[in-house]
């Protein structure tokens, strides 16, 4: 290699090093740019806005809430076992099914159902203890207003409300299906599995009718399907049996046996028949048989879809589904209302103790749950709007919470 070639190879080596250094420099500039923007993420950290007092109250609130759930649900399980043990033995329920199918779904269902009561008990319990130890007095004397004192309570109530809404809307309905199947098999032995003289609209101008439907075999007998256009019958289908294809990849897939279709074209009539026919009819087994508590087995998106479908069909049994849908949202907001009532009643230190005010608070919480049940019953039986029926307890107790807040120490 001569002198010129060596010089040229050195130049190329320096050029590669220079390009590598420039690439590293550009990467470093971009990294510094992104790191400069990452410093703003600290403002999204929720713990940045919580001081020691907030964390202290939130830990007390959440811990007491979980403790009250564990205590009361444990007592409820003991009573339930004592009541149903004979039935479980009579119907031969296996231990694994009792533990995992029944009680594993029994606990979250009732914990979520009585969550407003647990919230109120937790607030009353630990706040009255803080007041008895003069901690509330020290906070107020240090310049913390009662409104500022409510902030960690409201944050805790928001966390509980979000968890309750998520569980009640998506998780618990799936567990309720398993629990209700267990109860129908090993506890009550009562479940609606058939229906007679079922008639429903499965599409615009399309009316389905069946003399009898058996949900165990997913089969309808004495089936007919009428199609109307401009209030005139244009097609009439009959089948001795219609079976739902539960293993099909598509929904609404039915198989008709011994079918006959009459197509009316003015004064002419065309008749076709056969032994079996695969067809799509916009109905499902759950549209034909209704059982108690069926609305509790649907998630909120399924409830919304089912309500819309039944309203389009003109069905009259949709009220309890609407009440259930709105009640899940309204019950979550009850955490805020009962938290304000609980803090307002228990934050003042009293010589006679908290017995009287604890009794008043428990009476209010129990009356809230009772009012929920009464308003739901009125919605189903007395034509009360479902949205109003679900929110009546909250609307009423908002005024009670405001009154208690005005009477609280400041």
CSV table of N, CA, C and O in Angstrom, one decimal, residues 307-408:
chain,number,residue,atom,x,y,z
A,307,UNK,N,-81.7,-3.6,26.6
A,307,UNK,CA,-82.8,-2.6,26.8
A,307,UNK,C,-83.2,-2.0,25.4
A,307,UNK,O,-84.3,-1.8,25.1
A,308,UNK,N,-82.2,-1.6,24.7
A,308,UNK,CA,-82.4,-1.0,23.4
A,308,UNK,C,-83.2,-2.0,22.5
A,308,UNK,O,-84.1,-1.6,21.8
A,309,UNK,N,-82.7,-3.2,22.5
A,309,UNK,CA,-83.4,-4.2,21.6
A,309,UNK,C,-84.8,-4.5,22.0
A,309,UNK,O,-85.7,-4.6,21.2
A,310,UNK,N,-85.1,-4.5,23.4
A,310,UNK,CA,-86.4,-4.8,23.8
A,310,UNK,C,-87.4,-3.6,23.6
A,310,UNK,O,-88.6,-3.8,23.3
A,311,UNK,N,-86.8,-2.4,23.7
A,311,UNK,CA,-87.7,-1.2,23.4
A,311,UNK,C,-88.1,-1.2,22.0
A,311,UNK,O,-89.2,-0.8,21.6
A,312,UNK,N,-87.1,-1.5,21.1
A,312,UNK,CA,-87.5,-1.6,19.6
A,312,UNK,C,-88.5,-2.6,19.3
A,312,UNK,O,-89.3,-2.4,18.4
A,313,UNK,N,-88.6,-3.7,20.1
A,313,UNK,CA,-89.6,-4.7,19.9
A,313,UNK,C,-90.9,-4.4,20.6
A,313,UNK,O,-91.9,-5.1,20.4
A,314,UNK,N,-90.9,-3.3,21.4
A,314,UNK,CA,-92.1,-3.0,22.1
A,314,UNK,C,-92.4,-3.8,23.3
A,314,UNK,O,-93.6,-4.0,23.7
A,315,UNK,N,-91.4,-4.5,23.9
A,315,UNK,CA,-91.6,-5.4,25.0
A,315,UNK,C,-91.9,-4.6,26.3
A,315,UNK,O,-91.4,-3.4,26.5
A,316,UNK,N,-92.7,-5.1,27.2
A,316,UNK,CA,-93.1,-4.5,28.4
A,316,UNK,C,-92.3,-4.9,29.6
A,316,UNK,O,-92.6,-4.4,30.7
A,317,UNK,N,-91.4,-5.8,29.5
A,317,UNK,CA,-90.7,-6.4,30.6
A,317,UNK,C,-89.3,-5.8,30.7
A,317,UNK,O,-88.3,-6.5,31.1
A,318,UNK,N,-89.1,-4.6,30.3
A,318,UNK,CA,-87.8,-4.0,30.3
A,318,UNK,C,-87.5,-3.0,31.5
A,318,UNK,O,-86.4,-2.6,31.7
A,319,UNK,N,-88.5,-2.8,32.3
A,319,UNK,CA,-88.4,-1.8,33.4
A,319,UNK,C,-87.4,-2.2,34.4
A,319,UNK,O,-86.5,-1.4,34.8
A,320,UNK,N,-87.4,-3.5,34.8
A,320,UNK,CA,-86.4,-4.0,35.8
A,320,UNK,C,-85.0,-3.9,35.3
A,320,UNK,O,-84.1,-3.7,36.1
A,321,UNK,N,-84.8,-4.0,34.0
A,321,UNK,CA,-83.5,-4.0,33.4
A,321,UNK,C,-83.0,-2.5,33.4
A,321,UNK,O,-81.8,-2.2,33.7
A,322,UNK,N,-83.9,-1.6,33.1
A,322,UNK,CA,-83.5,-0.2,33.2
A,322,UNK,C,-83.2,0.3,34.6
A,322,UNK,O,-82.3,1.0,34.8
A,323,UNK,N,-84.0,-0.2,35.6
A,323,UNK,CA,-83.8,0.1,37.0
A,323,UNK,C,-82.4,-0.4,37.4
A,323,UNK,O,-81.6,0.3,38.1
A,324,UNK,N,-82.1,-1.6,37.0
A,324,UNK,CA,-80.8,-2.2,37.4
A,324,UNK,C,-79.6,-1.4,36.8
A,324,UNK,O,-78.6,-1.2,37.4
A,325,UNK,N,-79.8,-1.0,35.5
A,325,UNK,CA,-78.7,-0.2,34.8
A,325,UNK,C,-78.5,1.1,35.5
A,325,UNK,O,-77.3,1.5,35.8
A,326,UNK,N,-79.5,1.8,35.8
A,326,UNK,CA,-79.3,3.2,36.5
A,326,UNK,C,-78.9,3.0,37.9
A,326,UNK,O,-78.2,3.9,38.5
A,327,UNK,N,-79.4,1.9,38.6
A,327,UNK,CA,-79.1,1.8,40.0
A,327,UNK,C,-77.6,1.5,40.2
A,327,UNK,O,-77.0,2.0,41.2
A,328,UNK,N,-76.9,0.9,39.3
A,328,UNK,CA,-75.5,0.6,39.4
A,328,UNK,C,-74.7,1.9,39.5
A,328,UNK,O,-73.7,2.1,40.2
A,329,UNK,N,-75.1,2.9,38.7
A,329,UNK,CA,-74.5,4.2,38.7
A,329,UNK,C,-74.8,5.0,39.9
A,329,UNK,O,-74.0,5.6,40.5
A,330,UNK,N,-76.1,5.0,40.2
A,330,UNK,CA,-76.6,5.8,41.4
A,330,UNK,C,-76.0,5.3,42.7
A,330,UNK,O,-75.6,6.1,43.6
A,331,UNK,N,-75.9,4.0,42.8
A,331,UNK,CA,-75.3,3.5,44.1
A,331,UNK,C,-73.9,3.9,44.3
A,331,UNK,O,-73.4,4.1,45.4
A,332,UNK,N,-73.1,4.0,43.2
A,332,UNK,CA,-71.7,4.4,43.3
A,332,UNK,C,-71.6,5.8,43.9
A,332,UNK,O,-70.7,6.1,44.7
A,333,UNK,N,-72.5,6.7,43.5
A,333,UNK,CA,-72.5,8.1,44.0
A,333,UNK,C,-73.0,8.2,45.4
A,333,UNK,O,-72.7,9.2,46.1
A,334,UNK,N,-73.6,7.1,45.9
A,334,UNK,CA,-74.0,7.2,47.3
A,334,UNK,C,-72.8,7.2,48.3
A,334,UNK,O,-73.0,7.7,49.4
A,335,UNK,N,-71.7,6.8,47.8
A,335,UNK,CA,-70.5,6.8,48.7
A,335,UNK,C,-70.2,8.3,49.1
A,335,UNK,O,-69.8,8.5,50.2
A,336,UNK,N,-70.3,9.2,48.2
A,336,UNK,CA,-70.0,10.6,48.5
A,336,UNK,C,-71.0,11.2,49.5
A,336,UNK,O,-70.7,11.8,50.5
A,337,UNK,N,-72.3,10.8,49.3
A,337,UNK,CA,-73.4,11.4,50.1
A,337,UNK,C,-73.2,10.9,51.5
A,337,UNK,O,-73.3,11.7,52.5
A,338,UNK,N,-73.1,9.6,51.7
A,338,UNK,CA,-73.0,9.0,53.0
A,338,UNK,C,-71.7,9.3,53.7
A,338,UNK,O,-71.7,9.4,54.9
A,339,UNK,N,-70.7,9.6,52.9
A,339,UNK,CA,-69.4,10.0,53.6
A,339,UNK,C,-69.6,11.4,54.2
A,339,UNK,O,-69.1,11.6,55.3
A,340,UNK,N,-70.2,12.3,53.5
A,340,UNK,CA,-70.4,13.7,54.0
A,340,UNK,C,-71.3,13.6,55.3
A,340,UNK,O,-71.0,14.3,56.3
A,341,UNK,N,-72.4,12.8,55.2
A,341,UNK,CA,-73.2,12.6,56.4
A,341,UNK,C,-72.4,12.0,57.6
A,341,UNK,O,-72.5,12.5,58.7
A,342,UNK,N,-71.6,11.0,57.3
A,342,UNK,CA,-70.9,10.4,58.4
A,342,UNK,C,-69.8,11.3,59.0
A,342,UNK,O,-69.7,11.3,60.3
A,343,UNK,N,-69.1,12.0,58.2
A,343,UNK,CA,-68.1,13.0,58.7
A,343,UNK,C,-68.8,14.1,59.5
A,343,UNK,O,-68.3,14.5,60.6
A,344,UNK,N,-69.9,14.6,59.0
A,344,UNK,CA,-70.6,15.7,59.7
A,344,UNK,C,-71.1,15.3,61.1
A,344,UNK,O,-71.1,16.0,62.0
A,345,UNK,N,-71.6,14.0,61.2
A,345,UNK,CA,-72.2,13.6,62.4
A,345,UNK,C,-71.1,13.2,63.5
A,345,UNK,O,-71.3,13.3,64.7
A,346,UNK,N,-70.0,12.7,63.0
A,346,UNK,CA,-69.0,12.1,64.0
A,346,UNK,C,-67.8,12.9,64.2
A,346,UNK,O,-66.9,12.5,65.0
A,347,UNK,N,-67.6,14.1,63.6
A,347,UNK,CA,-66.4,14.9,63.7
A,347,UNK,C,-66.4,15.8,65.0
A,347,UNK,O,-65.4,16.4,65.3
A,348,UNK,N,-67.5,15.9,65.7
A,348,UNK,CA,-67.6,16.7,66.9
A,348,UNK,C,-67.4,15.8,68.1
A,348,UNK,O,-68.0,14.8,68.2
A,349,UNK,N,-66.5,16.3,69.0
A,349,UNK,CA,-66.3,15.5,70.2
A,349,UNK,C,-67.4,15.8,71.2
A,349,UNK,O,-67.7,17.0,71.5
A,350,UNK,N,-68.0,14.7,71.8
A,350,UNK,CA,-69.1,14.9,72.7
A,350,UNK,C,-68.9,14.1,73.9
A,350,UNK,O,-68.3,13.0,73.9
A,351,UNK,N,-69.4,14.7,75.1
A,351,UNK,CA,-69.2,14.0,76.3
A,351,UNK,C,-69.9,12.7,76.5
A,351,UNK,O,-69.5,11.8,77.1
A,352,UNK,N,-71.1,12.7,75.9
A,352,UNK,CA,-71.9,11.5,76.0
A,352,UNK,C,-71.5,10.4,75.1
A,352,UNK,O,-72.2,9.3,75.1
A,353,UNK,N,-70.5,10.5,74.3
A,353,UNK,CA,-70.1,9.5,73.4
A,353,UNK,C,-70.8,9.6,72.1
A,353,UNK,O,-71.7,10.5,71.9
A,354,UNK,N,-70.6,8.7,71.2
A,354,UNK,CA,-71.2,8.7,69.8
A,354,UNK,C,-72.3,7.8,69.7
A,354,UNK,O,-72.8,7.6,68.6
A,355,UNK,N,-72.9,7.3,70.8
A,355,UNK,CA,-73.9,6.3,70.7
A,355,UNK,C,-75.1,6.8,70.0
A,355,UNK,O,-75.6,6.2,69.0
A,356,UNK,N,-75.6,8.0,70.4
A,356,UNK,CA,-76.9,8.5,69.7
A,356,UNK,C,-76.6,8.8,68.3
A,356,UNK,O,-77.5,8.5,67.4
A,357,UNK,N,-75.5,9.5,67.9
A,357,UNK,CA,-75.3,9.9,66.6
A,357,UNK,C,-74.9,8.7,65.7
A,357,UNK,O,-75.2,8.7,64.5
A,358,UNK,N,-74.3,7.7,66.3
A,358,UNK,CA,-74.0,6.5,65.6
A,358,UNK,C,-75.3,5.8,65.2
A,358,UNK,O,-75.5,5.3,64.1
A,359,UNK,N,-76.3,5.8,66.2
A,359,UNK,CA,-77.6,5.2,65.9
A,359,UNK,C,-78.3,6.0,64.8
A,359,UNK,O,-79.0,5.4,63.9
A,360,UNK,N,-78.2,7.3,64.8
A,360,UNK,CA,-78.9,8.1,63.8
A,360,UNK,C,-78.2,7.8,62.4
A,360,UNK,O,-78.9,7.7,61.4
A,361,UNK,N,-76.9,7.7,62.4
A,361,UNK,CA,-76.2,7.5,61.1
A,361,UNK,C,-76.6,6.1,60.6
A,361,UNK,O,-76.8,6.0,59.3
A,362,UNK,N,-76.6,5.1,61.4
A,362,UNK,CA,-77.0,3.7,60.9
A,362,UNK,C,-78.4,3.7,60.5
A,362,UNK,O,-78.7,3.1,59.5
A,363,UNK,N,-79.3,4.4,61.1
A,363,UNK,CA,-80.7,4.5,60.7
A,363,UNK,C,-80.8,5.2,59.3
A,363,UNK,O,-81.6,4.7,58.5
A,364,UNK,N,-80.0,6.2,59.1
A,364,UNK,CA,-80.0,6.9,57.8
A,364,UNK,C,-79.5,5.9,56.7
A,364,UNK,O,-80.0,5.9,55.6
A,365,UNK,N,-78.4,5.2,57.0
A,365,UNK,CA,-77.8,4.3,56.0
A,365,UNK,C,-78.8,3.2,55.6
A,365,UNK,O,-79.0,2.8,54.5
A,366,UNK,N,-79.4,2.6,56.7
A,366,UNK,CA,-80.4,1.5,56.4
A,366,UNK,C,-81.6,2.0,55.7
A,366,UNK,O,-82.1,1.3,54.8
A,367,UNK,N,-82.0,3.2,56.1
A,367,UNK,CA,-83.2,3.8,55.4
A,367,UNK,C,-82.9,4.1,53.9
A,367,UNK,O,-83.7,4.0,53.0
A,368,UNK,N,-81.6,4.4,53.6
A,368,UNK,CA,-81.2,4.6,52.2
A,368,UNK,C,-81.3,3.4,51.4
A,368,UNK,O,-81.9,3.4,50.3
A,369,UNK,N,-80.8,2.2,52.0
A,369,UNK,CA,-80.9,1.0,51.3
A,369,UNK,C,-82.4,0.6,51.1
A,369,UNK,O,-82.8,0.0,50.1
A,370,UNK,N,-83.2,0.8,52.2
A,370,UNK,CA,-84.6,0.5,52.1
A,370,UNK,C,-85.3,1.3,51.0
A,370,UNK,O,-86.2,0.8,50.3
A,371,UNK,N,-85.0,2.6,51.0
A,371,UNK,CA,-85.6,3.5,50.0
A,371,UNK,C,-85.2,3.1,48.6
A,371,UNK,O,-86.0,3.2,47.6
A,372,UNK,N,-84.0,2.6,48.4
A,372,UNK,CA,-83.6,2.0,47.1
A,372,UNK,C,-84.5,0.9,46.6
A,372,UNK,O,-85.0,0.8,45.5
A,373,UNK,N,-84.8,0.0,47.6
A,373,UNK,CA,-85.7,-1.2,47.2
A,373,UNK,C,-87.1,-0.7,46.9
A,373,UNK,O,-87.7,-1.2,46.0
A,374,UNK,N,-87.6,0.2,47.8
A,374,UNK,CA,-89.0,0.7,47.6
A,374,UNK,C,-89.1,1.4,46.2
A,374,UNK,O,-90.1,1.2,45.5
A,375,UNK,N,-88.2,2.3,45.9
A,375,UNK,CA,-88.3,3.0,44.7
A,375,UNK,C,-88.2,2.1,43.4
A,375,UNK,O,-88.8,2.3,42.4
A,376,UNK,N,-87.3,1.1,43.5
A,376,UNK,CA,-87.2,0.1,42.4
A,376,UNK,C,-88.6,-0.6,42.3
A,376,UNK,O,-89.0,-0.9,41.2
A,377,UNK,N,-89.2,-1.0,43.4
A,377,UNK,CA,-90.5,-1.7,43.3
A,377,UNK,C,-91.6,-0.8,42.7
A,377,UNK,O,-92.4,-1.2,41.9
A,378,UNK,N,-91.6,0.5,43.1
A,378,UNK,CA,-92.5,1.4,42.5
A,378,UNK,C,-92.3,1.6,41.0
A,378,UNK,O,-93.2,1.8,40.2
A,379,UNK,N,-91.0,1.6,40.6
A,379,UNK,CA,-90.7,1.7,39.1
A,379,UNK,C,-91.3,0.5,38.4
A,379,UNK,O,-91.7,0.7,37.2
A,380,UNK,N,-91.2,-0.7,38.9
A,380,UNK,CA,-91.7,-1.9,38.2
A,380,UNK,C,-93.2,-2.0,38.3
A,380,UNK,O,-93.8,-2.3,37.3
A,381,UNK,N,-93.8,-1.6,39.4
A,381,UNK,CA,-95.2,-1.9,39.6
A,381,UNK,C,-96.1,-0.6,39.5
A,381,UNK,O,-97.3,-0.8,39.3
A,382,UNK,N,-95.5,0.6,39.5
A,382,UNK,CA,-96.4,1.8,39.5
A,382,UNK,C,-96.0,2.8,38.4
A,382,UNK,O,-96.3,4.0,38.5
A,383,UNK,N,-95.3,2.3,37.4
A,383,UNK,CA,-95.0,3.1,36.2
A,383,UNK,C,-94.2,4.4,36.6
A,383,UNK,O,-94.3,5.4,35.9
A,384,UNK,N,-93.3,4.3,37.6
A,384,UNK,CA,-92.4,5.4,37.9
A,384,UNK,C,-91.2,5.3,36.9
A,384,UNK,O,-90.7,4.2,36.6
A,385,UNK,N,-90.8,6.4,36.3
A,385,UNK,CA,-89.6,6.4,35.4
A,385,UNK,C,-88.4,5.7,36.0
A,385,UNK,O,-88.0,6.1,37.2
A,386,UNK,N,-87.8,4.7,35.4
A,386,UNK,CA,-86.7,4.0,36.0
A,386,UNK,C,-85.5,4.9,36.4
A,386,UNK,O,-84.9,4.7,37.4
A,387,UNK,N,-85.2,5.9,35.6
A,387,UNK,CA,-84.1,6.8,35.9
A,387,UNK,C,-84.4,7.6,37.2
A,387,UNK,O,-83.5,7.7,38.1
A,388,UNK,N,-85.6,8.1,37.3
A,388,UNK,CA,-86.0,8.8,38.6
A,388,UNK,C,-86.0,7.8,39.8
A,388,UNK,O,-85.6,8.2,40.9
A,389,UNK,N,-86.5,6.6,39.6
A,389,UNK,CA,-86.6,5.7,40.7
A,389,UNK,C,-85.2,5.3,41.2
A,389,UNK,O,-85.0,5.2,42.4
A,390,UNK,N,-84.2,5.2,40.3
A,390,UNK,CA,-82.9,4.8,40.7
A,390,UNK,C,-82.2,6.0,41.5
A,390,UNK,O,-81.4,5.8,42.4
A,391,UNK,N,-82.6,7.2,41.1
A,391,UNK,CA,-81.9,8.4,41.7
A,391,UNK,C,-82.7,9.1,42.8
A,391,UNK,O,-82.1,10.0,43.4
A,392,UNK,N,-83.9,8.6,43.1
A,392,UNK,CA,-84.7,9.2,44.2
A,392,UNK,C,-83.9,9.2,45.5
A,392,UNK,O,-83.8,10.2,46.3
A,393,UNK,N,-83.3,8.1,46.0
A,393,UNK,CA,-82.6,8.1,47.2
A,393,UNK,C,-81.4,9.1,47.3
A,393,UNK,O,-81.2,9.8,48.3
A,394,UNK,N,-80.7,9.2,46.2
A,394,UNK,CA,-79.6,10.1,46.1
A,394,UNK,C,-80.1,11.6,46.2
A,394,UNK,O,-79.5,12.4,46.9
A,395,UNK,N,-81.2,11.9,45.5
A,395,UNK,CA,-81.7,13.2,45.4
A,395,UNK,C,-82.2,13.6,46.8
A,395,UNK,O,-82.0,14.8,47.3
A,396,UNK,N,-82.8,12.7,47.5
A,396,UNK,CA,-83.3,13.0,48.9
A,396,UNK,C,-82.2,13.1,49.9
A,396,UNK,O,-82.2,14.1,50.7
A,397,UNK,N,-81.2,12.3,49.8
A,397,UNK,CA,-80.2,12.3,50.8
A,397,UNK,C,-79.1,13.4,50.5
A,397,UNK,O,-78.3,13.7,51.4
A,398,UNK,N,-79.1,14.0,49.4
A,398,UNK,CA,-78.3,15.1,49.1
A,398,UNK,C,-78.7,16.3,50.1
A,398,UNK,O,-77.8,17.0,50.6
A,399,UNK,N,-80.0,16.5,50.2
A,399,UNK,CA,-80.4,17.5,51.1
A,399,UNK,C,-80.1,17.2,52.6
A,399,UNK,O,-79.7,18.1,53.4
A,400,UNK,N,-80.2,15.9,53.0
A,400,UNK,CA,-79.8,15.5,54.3
A,400,UNK,C,-78.3,15.8,54.5
A,400,UNK,O,-77.9,16.2,55.6
A,401,UNK,N,-77.5,15.4,53.5
A,401,UNK,CA,-76.0,15.6,53.6
A,401,UNK,C,-75.7,17.1,53.7
A,401,UNK,O,-74.8,17.5,54.5
A,402,UNK,N,-76.4,17.9,53.0
A,402,UNK,CA,-76.1,19.4,53.1
A,402,UNK,C,-76.5,19.9,54.4
A,402,UNK,O,-75.8,20.8,55.0
A,403,UNK,N,-77.6,19.5,55.0
A,403,UNK,CA,-78.0,19.9,56.3
A,403,UNK,C,-77.0,19.5,57.4
A,403,UNK,O,-76.6,20.3,58.2
A,404,UNK,N,-76.6,18.3,57.3
A,404,UNK,CA,-75.5,17.8,58.3
A,404,UNK,C,-74.2,18.6,58.1
A,404,UNK,O,-73.5,18.9,59.1
A,405,UNK,N,-73.9,18.9,56.8
A,405,UNK,CA,-72.6,19.6,56.6
A,405,UNK,C,-72.7,21.0,57.2
A,405,UNK,O,-71.7,21.5,57.7
A,406,UNK,N,-73.9,21.6,57.1
A,406,UNK,CA,-74.0,23.0,57.7
A,406,UNK,C,-74.0,23.0,59.2
A,406,UNK,O,-73.6,24.0,59.8
A,407,UNK,N,-74.3,21.8,59.8
A,407,UNK,CA,-74.3,21.8,61.3
A,407,UNK,C,-72.9,21.3,61.8
A,407,UNK,O,-72.7,21.2,63.0
A,408,UNK,N,-72.0,20.9,60.9
A,408,UNK,CA,-70.7,20.4,61.3
A,408,UNK,C,-69.8,21.5,61.9
A,408,UNK,O,-70.0,22.7,61.6
